[in-house]
mmCIF file of C-alpha atoms in Angstrom:
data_model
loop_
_atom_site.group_PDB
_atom_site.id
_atom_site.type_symbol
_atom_site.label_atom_id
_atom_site.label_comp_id
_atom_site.label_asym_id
_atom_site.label_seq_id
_atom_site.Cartn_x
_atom_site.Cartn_y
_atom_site.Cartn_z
ATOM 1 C CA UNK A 1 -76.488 97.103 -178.616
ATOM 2 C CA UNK A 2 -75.324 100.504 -179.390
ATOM 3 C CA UNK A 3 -74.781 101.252 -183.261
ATOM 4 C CA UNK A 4 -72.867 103.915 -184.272
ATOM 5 C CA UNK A 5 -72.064 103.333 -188.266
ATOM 6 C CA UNK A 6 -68.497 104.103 -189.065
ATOM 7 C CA UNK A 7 -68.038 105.233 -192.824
ATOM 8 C CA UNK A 8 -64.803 104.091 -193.325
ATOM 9 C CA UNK A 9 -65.114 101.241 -191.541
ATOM 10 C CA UNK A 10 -68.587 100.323 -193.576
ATOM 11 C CA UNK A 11 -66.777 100.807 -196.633
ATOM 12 C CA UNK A 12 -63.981 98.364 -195.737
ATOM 13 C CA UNK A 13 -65.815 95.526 -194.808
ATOM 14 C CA UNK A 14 -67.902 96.246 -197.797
ATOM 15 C CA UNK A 15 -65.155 95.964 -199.989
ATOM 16 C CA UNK A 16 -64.040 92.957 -197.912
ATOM 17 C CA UNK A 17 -66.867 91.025 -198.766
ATOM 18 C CA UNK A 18 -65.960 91.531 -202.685
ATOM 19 C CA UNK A 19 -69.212 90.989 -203.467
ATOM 20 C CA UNK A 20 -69.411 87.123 -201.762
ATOM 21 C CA UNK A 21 -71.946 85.588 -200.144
ATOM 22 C CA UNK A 22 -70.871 85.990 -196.247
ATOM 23 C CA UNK A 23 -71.229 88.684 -193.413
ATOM 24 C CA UNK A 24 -68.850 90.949 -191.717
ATOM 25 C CA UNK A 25 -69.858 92.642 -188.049
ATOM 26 C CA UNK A 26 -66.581 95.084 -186.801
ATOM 27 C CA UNK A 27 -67.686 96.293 -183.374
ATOM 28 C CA UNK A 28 -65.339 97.945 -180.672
ATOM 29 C CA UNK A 29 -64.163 95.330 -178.127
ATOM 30 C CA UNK A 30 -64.196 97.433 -175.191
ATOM 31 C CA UNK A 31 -68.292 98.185 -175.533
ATOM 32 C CA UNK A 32 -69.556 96.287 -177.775
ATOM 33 C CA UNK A 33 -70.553 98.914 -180.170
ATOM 34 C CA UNK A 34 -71.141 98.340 -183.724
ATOM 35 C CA UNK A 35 -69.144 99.604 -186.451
ATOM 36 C CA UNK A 36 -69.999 98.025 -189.486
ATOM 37 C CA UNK A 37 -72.164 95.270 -190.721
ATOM 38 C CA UNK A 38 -71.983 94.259 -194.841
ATOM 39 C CA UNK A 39 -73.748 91.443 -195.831
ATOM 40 C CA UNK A 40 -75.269 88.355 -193.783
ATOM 41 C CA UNK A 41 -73.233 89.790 -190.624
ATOM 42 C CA UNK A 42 -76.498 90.008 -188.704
ATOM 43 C CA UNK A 43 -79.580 88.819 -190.413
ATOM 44 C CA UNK A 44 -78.586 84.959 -191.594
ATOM 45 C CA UNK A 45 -77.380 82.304 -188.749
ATOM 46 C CA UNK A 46 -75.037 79.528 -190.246
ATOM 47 C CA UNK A 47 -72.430 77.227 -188.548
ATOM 48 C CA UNK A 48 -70.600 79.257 -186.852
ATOM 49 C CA UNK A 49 -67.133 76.418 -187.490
ATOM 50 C CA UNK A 50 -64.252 76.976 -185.132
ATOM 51 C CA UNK A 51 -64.645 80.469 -183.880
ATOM 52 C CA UNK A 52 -67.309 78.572 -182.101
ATOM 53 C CA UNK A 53 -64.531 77.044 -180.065
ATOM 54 C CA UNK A 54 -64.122 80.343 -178.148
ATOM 55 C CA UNK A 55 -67.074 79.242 -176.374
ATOM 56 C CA UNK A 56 -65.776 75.999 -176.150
ATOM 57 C CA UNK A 57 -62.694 76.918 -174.450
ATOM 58 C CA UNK A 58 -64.959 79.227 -172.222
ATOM 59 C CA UNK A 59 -66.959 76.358 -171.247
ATOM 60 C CA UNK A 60 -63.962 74.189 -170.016
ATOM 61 C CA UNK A 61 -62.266 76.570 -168.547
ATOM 62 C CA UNK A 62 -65.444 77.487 -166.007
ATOM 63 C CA UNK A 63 -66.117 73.918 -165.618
ATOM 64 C CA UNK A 64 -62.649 73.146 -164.622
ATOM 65 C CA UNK A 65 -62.574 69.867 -167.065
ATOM 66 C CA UNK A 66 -59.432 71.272 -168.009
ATOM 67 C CA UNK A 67 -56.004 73.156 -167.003
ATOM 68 C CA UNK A 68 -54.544 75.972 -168.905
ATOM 69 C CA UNK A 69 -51.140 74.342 -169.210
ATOM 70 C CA UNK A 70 -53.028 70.893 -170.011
ATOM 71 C CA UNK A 71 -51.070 69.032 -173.089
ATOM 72 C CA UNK A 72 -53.228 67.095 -176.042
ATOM 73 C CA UNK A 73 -51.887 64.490 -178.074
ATOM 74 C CA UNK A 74 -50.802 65.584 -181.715
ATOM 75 C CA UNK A 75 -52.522 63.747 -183.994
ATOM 76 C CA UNK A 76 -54.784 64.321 -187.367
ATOM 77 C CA UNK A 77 -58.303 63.074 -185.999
ATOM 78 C CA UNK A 78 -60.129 62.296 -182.499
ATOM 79 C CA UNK A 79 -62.737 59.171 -182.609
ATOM 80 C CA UNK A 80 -66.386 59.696 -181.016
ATOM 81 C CA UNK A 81 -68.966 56.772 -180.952
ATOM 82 C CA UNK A 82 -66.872 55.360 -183.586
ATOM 83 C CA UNK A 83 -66.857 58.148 -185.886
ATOM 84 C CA UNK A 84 -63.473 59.906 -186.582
ATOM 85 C CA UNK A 85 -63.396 64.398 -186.735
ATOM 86 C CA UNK A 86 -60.174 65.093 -188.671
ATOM 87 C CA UNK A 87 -58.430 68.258 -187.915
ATOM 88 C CA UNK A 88 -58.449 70.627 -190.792
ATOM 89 C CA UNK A 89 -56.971 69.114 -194.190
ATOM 90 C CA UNK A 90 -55.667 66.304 -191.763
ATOM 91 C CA UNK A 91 -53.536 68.930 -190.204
ATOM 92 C CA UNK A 92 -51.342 66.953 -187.002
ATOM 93 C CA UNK A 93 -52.103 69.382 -183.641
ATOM 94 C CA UNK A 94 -52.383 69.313 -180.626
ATOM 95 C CA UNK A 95 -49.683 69.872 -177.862
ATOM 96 C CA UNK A 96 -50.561 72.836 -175.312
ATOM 97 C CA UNK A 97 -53.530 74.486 -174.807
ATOM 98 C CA UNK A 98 -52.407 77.433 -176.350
ATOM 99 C CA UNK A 99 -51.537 75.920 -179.599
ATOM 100 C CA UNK A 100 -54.379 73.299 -179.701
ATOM 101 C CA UNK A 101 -56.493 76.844 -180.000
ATOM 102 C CA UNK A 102 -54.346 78.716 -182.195
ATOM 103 C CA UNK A 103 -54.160 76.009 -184.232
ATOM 104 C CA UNK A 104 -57.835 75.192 -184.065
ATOM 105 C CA UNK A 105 -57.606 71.287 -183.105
ATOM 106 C CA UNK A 106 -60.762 69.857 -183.848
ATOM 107 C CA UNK A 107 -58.822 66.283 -181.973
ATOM 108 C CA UNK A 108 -58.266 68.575 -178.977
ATOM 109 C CA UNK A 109 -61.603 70.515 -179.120
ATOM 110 C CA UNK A 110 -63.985 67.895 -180.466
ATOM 111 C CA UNK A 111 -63.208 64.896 -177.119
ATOM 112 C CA UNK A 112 -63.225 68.388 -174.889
ATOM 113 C CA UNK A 113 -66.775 69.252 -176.199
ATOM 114 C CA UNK A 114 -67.919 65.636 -175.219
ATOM 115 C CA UNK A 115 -66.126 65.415 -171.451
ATOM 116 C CA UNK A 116 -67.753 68.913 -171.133
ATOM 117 C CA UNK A 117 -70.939 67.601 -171.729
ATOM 118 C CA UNK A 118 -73.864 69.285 -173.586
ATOM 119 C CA UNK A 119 -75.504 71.216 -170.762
ATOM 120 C CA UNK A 120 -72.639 72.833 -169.621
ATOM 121 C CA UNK A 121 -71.849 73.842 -173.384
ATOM 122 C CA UNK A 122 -75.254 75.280 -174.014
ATOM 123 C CA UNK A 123 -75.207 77.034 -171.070
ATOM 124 C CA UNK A 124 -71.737 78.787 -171.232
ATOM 125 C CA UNK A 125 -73.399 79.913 -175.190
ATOM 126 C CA UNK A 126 -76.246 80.893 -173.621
ATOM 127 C CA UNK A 127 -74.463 83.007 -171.305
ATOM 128 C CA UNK A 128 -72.859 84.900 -174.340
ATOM 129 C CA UNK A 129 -76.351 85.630 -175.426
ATOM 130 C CA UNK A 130 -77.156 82.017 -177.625
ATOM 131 C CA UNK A 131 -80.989 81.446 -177.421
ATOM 132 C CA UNK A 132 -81.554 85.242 -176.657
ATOM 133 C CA UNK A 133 -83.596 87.870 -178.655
ATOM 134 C CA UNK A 134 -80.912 90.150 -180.331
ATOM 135 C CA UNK A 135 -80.698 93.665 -178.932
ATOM 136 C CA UNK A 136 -80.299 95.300 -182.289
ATOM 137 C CA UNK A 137 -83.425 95.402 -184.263
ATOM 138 C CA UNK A 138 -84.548 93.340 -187.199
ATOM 139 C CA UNK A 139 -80.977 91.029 -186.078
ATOM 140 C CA UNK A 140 -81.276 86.778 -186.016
ATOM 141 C CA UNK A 141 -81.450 85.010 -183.272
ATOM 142 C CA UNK A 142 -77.805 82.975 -182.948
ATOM 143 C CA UNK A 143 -79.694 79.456 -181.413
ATOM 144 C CA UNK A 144 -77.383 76.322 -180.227
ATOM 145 C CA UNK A 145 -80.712 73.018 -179.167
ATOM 146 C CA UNK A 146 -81.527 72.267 -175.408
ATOM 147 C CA UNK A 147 -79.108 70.112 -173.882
ATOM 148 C CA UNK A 148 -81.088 67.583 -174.226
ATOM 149 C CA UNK A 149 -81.614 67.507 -177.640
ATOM 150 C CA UNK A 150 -78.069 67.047 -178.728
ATOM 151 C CA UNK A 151 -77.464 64.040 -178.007
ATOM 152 C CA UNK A 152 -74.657 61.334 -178.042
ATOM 153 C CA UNK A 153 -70.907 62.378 -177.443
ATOM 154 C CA UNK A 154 -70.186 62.872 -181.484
ATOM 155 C CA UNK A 155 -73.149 65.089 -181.438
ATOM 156 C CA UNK A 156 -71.875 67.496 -178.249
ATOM 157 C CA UNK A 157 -68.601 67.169 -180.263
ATOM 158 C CA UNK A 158 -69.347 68.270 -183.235
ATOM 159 C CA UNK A 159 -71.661 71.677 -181.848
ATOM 160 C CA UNK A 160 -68.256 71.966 -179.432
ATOM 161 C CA UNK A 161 -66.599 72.653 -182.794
ATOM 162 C CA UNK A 162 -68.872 74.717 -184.216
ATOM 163 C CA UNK A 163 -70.943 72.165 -186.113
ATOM 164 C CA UNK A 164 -74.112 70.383 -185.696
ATOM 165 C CA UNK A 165 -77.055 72.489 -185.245
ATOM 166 C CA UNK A 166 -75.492 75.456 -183.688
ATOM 167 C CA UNK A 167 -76.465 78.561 -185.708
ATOM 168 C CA UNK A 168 -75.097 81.804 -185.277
ATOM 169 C CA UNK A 169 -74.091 85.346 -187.185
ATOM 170 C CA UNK A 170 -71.280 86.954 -187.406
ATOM 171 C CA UNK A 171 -72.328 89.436 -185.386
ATOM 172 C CA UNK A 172 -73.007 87.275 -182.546
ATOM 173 C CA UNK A 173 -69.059 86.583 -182.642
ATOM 174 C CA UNK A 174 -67.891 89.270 -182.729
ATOM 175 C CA UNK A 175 -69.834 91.007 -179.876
ATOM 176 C CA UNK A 176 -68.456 87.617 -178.135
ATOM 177 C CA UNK A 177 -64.816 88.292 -179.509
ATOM 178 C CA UNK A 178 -65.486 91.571 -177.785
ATOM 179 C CA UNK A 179 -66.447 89.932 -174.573
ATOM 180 C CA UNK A 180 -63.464 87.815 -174.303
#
C-alpha cells in the first residue's frame, strides 16, 4: 500500500474525529493510496456494521444467488433460526436492490447472507484482502472465522451484516470502497 500523507487531508480527518474514539482512513479510489489515517483507522479491528454489506452484495452478486433488479419485501425485521434482525430503529425497507443497499436493509441483507452461505462469504472477504497480512506496516489484520466456524444461518447472517465475529479497520474499507 502506497502512503503518501496529505496535510490537509490529515488535518481534516483529524478534526473529524473531534477528539472521539473511532478511525478515519481517506485513500484515493483509483490506487489505493493513502491519504490520511487519524485515530483507530488502521491499528484497532471492530465490527465493521453495514459497510460490511459491500462485501455482502459482492458476494451475491458473483455467486449469482441474486439479480440486480431482484425486489425484497419491505418490512422492519427478517427471522433466522427463530431469532428476528430488525432493520435500523425498526426502519420498514426493502423494495429493489438498489434501495435495499442504500437504505442498508439488514431484512434484505441478513436472509441474503444466509442463502449465500458462509464459505462463499468468507471467501469473497478474503478476496478483498480479509485474513491477509496488511501491506502497510505496523496495520491490523481485518479477520472474518473459517467458514466453518460460523455456523448456523443467524450466525452467516449476522457476519453478512457486518456483525458477529467479523473484525475489520477502517482502513480495510476504505481500500475496499476504493476497489469497488
Amino acid at each position: 500500500v502506497r502512503t503518501t500523507i496529505d496535510p490537509d487531508v490529515q488535518r481534516a480527518a483529524v478534526q473529524a474525529l473531534a477528539g472521539r474514539y473511532g478511525g478515519i482512513a481517506a485513500v484515493r479510489p483509483r490506487t489505493g493510496e493513502v491519504l490520511a489515517l487519524a485515530g483507530v483507522a488502521f491499528s484497532a479491528p471492530q465490527p465493521p456494521g453495514s459497510v460490511f454489506k459491500i462485501v455482502t452484495l459482492t458476494a451475491a452478486l458473483e455467486a449469482h444467488t441474486l439479480r440486480r433488479n431482484e425486489t425484497f419485501p419491505v418490512q422492519t425485521a427478517a427471522t433466522l433460526e427463530g431469532i428476528e434482525l430488525e432493520n435500523a430503529n425498526g426502519e420498514s425497507c426493502g423494495g429493489s436492490l438498489i434501495n435495499s443497499f442504500a437504505h442498508s436493509c439488514n431484512s434484505v441483507f441478513a436472509p441474503m447472507g444466509a442463502e449465500l452461505g458462509a464459505e462463499k462469504l468468507v471467501a469473497a472477504a478474503e478476496r478483498f484482502g480479509f485474513n491477509e497480512d496488511p501491506r502497510l506496516q505496523g496495520a491490523a489484520r481485518s479477520t472474518i472465522p473459517a467458514a466453518s466456524e460460523i455456523g448456523d444461518d443467524l450466525a452467516v447472517g449476522s457476519t453478512a451484516i457486518g456483525q458477529g465475529k467479523v473484525l475489520t479497520t477502517p482502513l480495510q474499507m476504505a481500500l475496499i470502497a476504493a476497489a469497488i
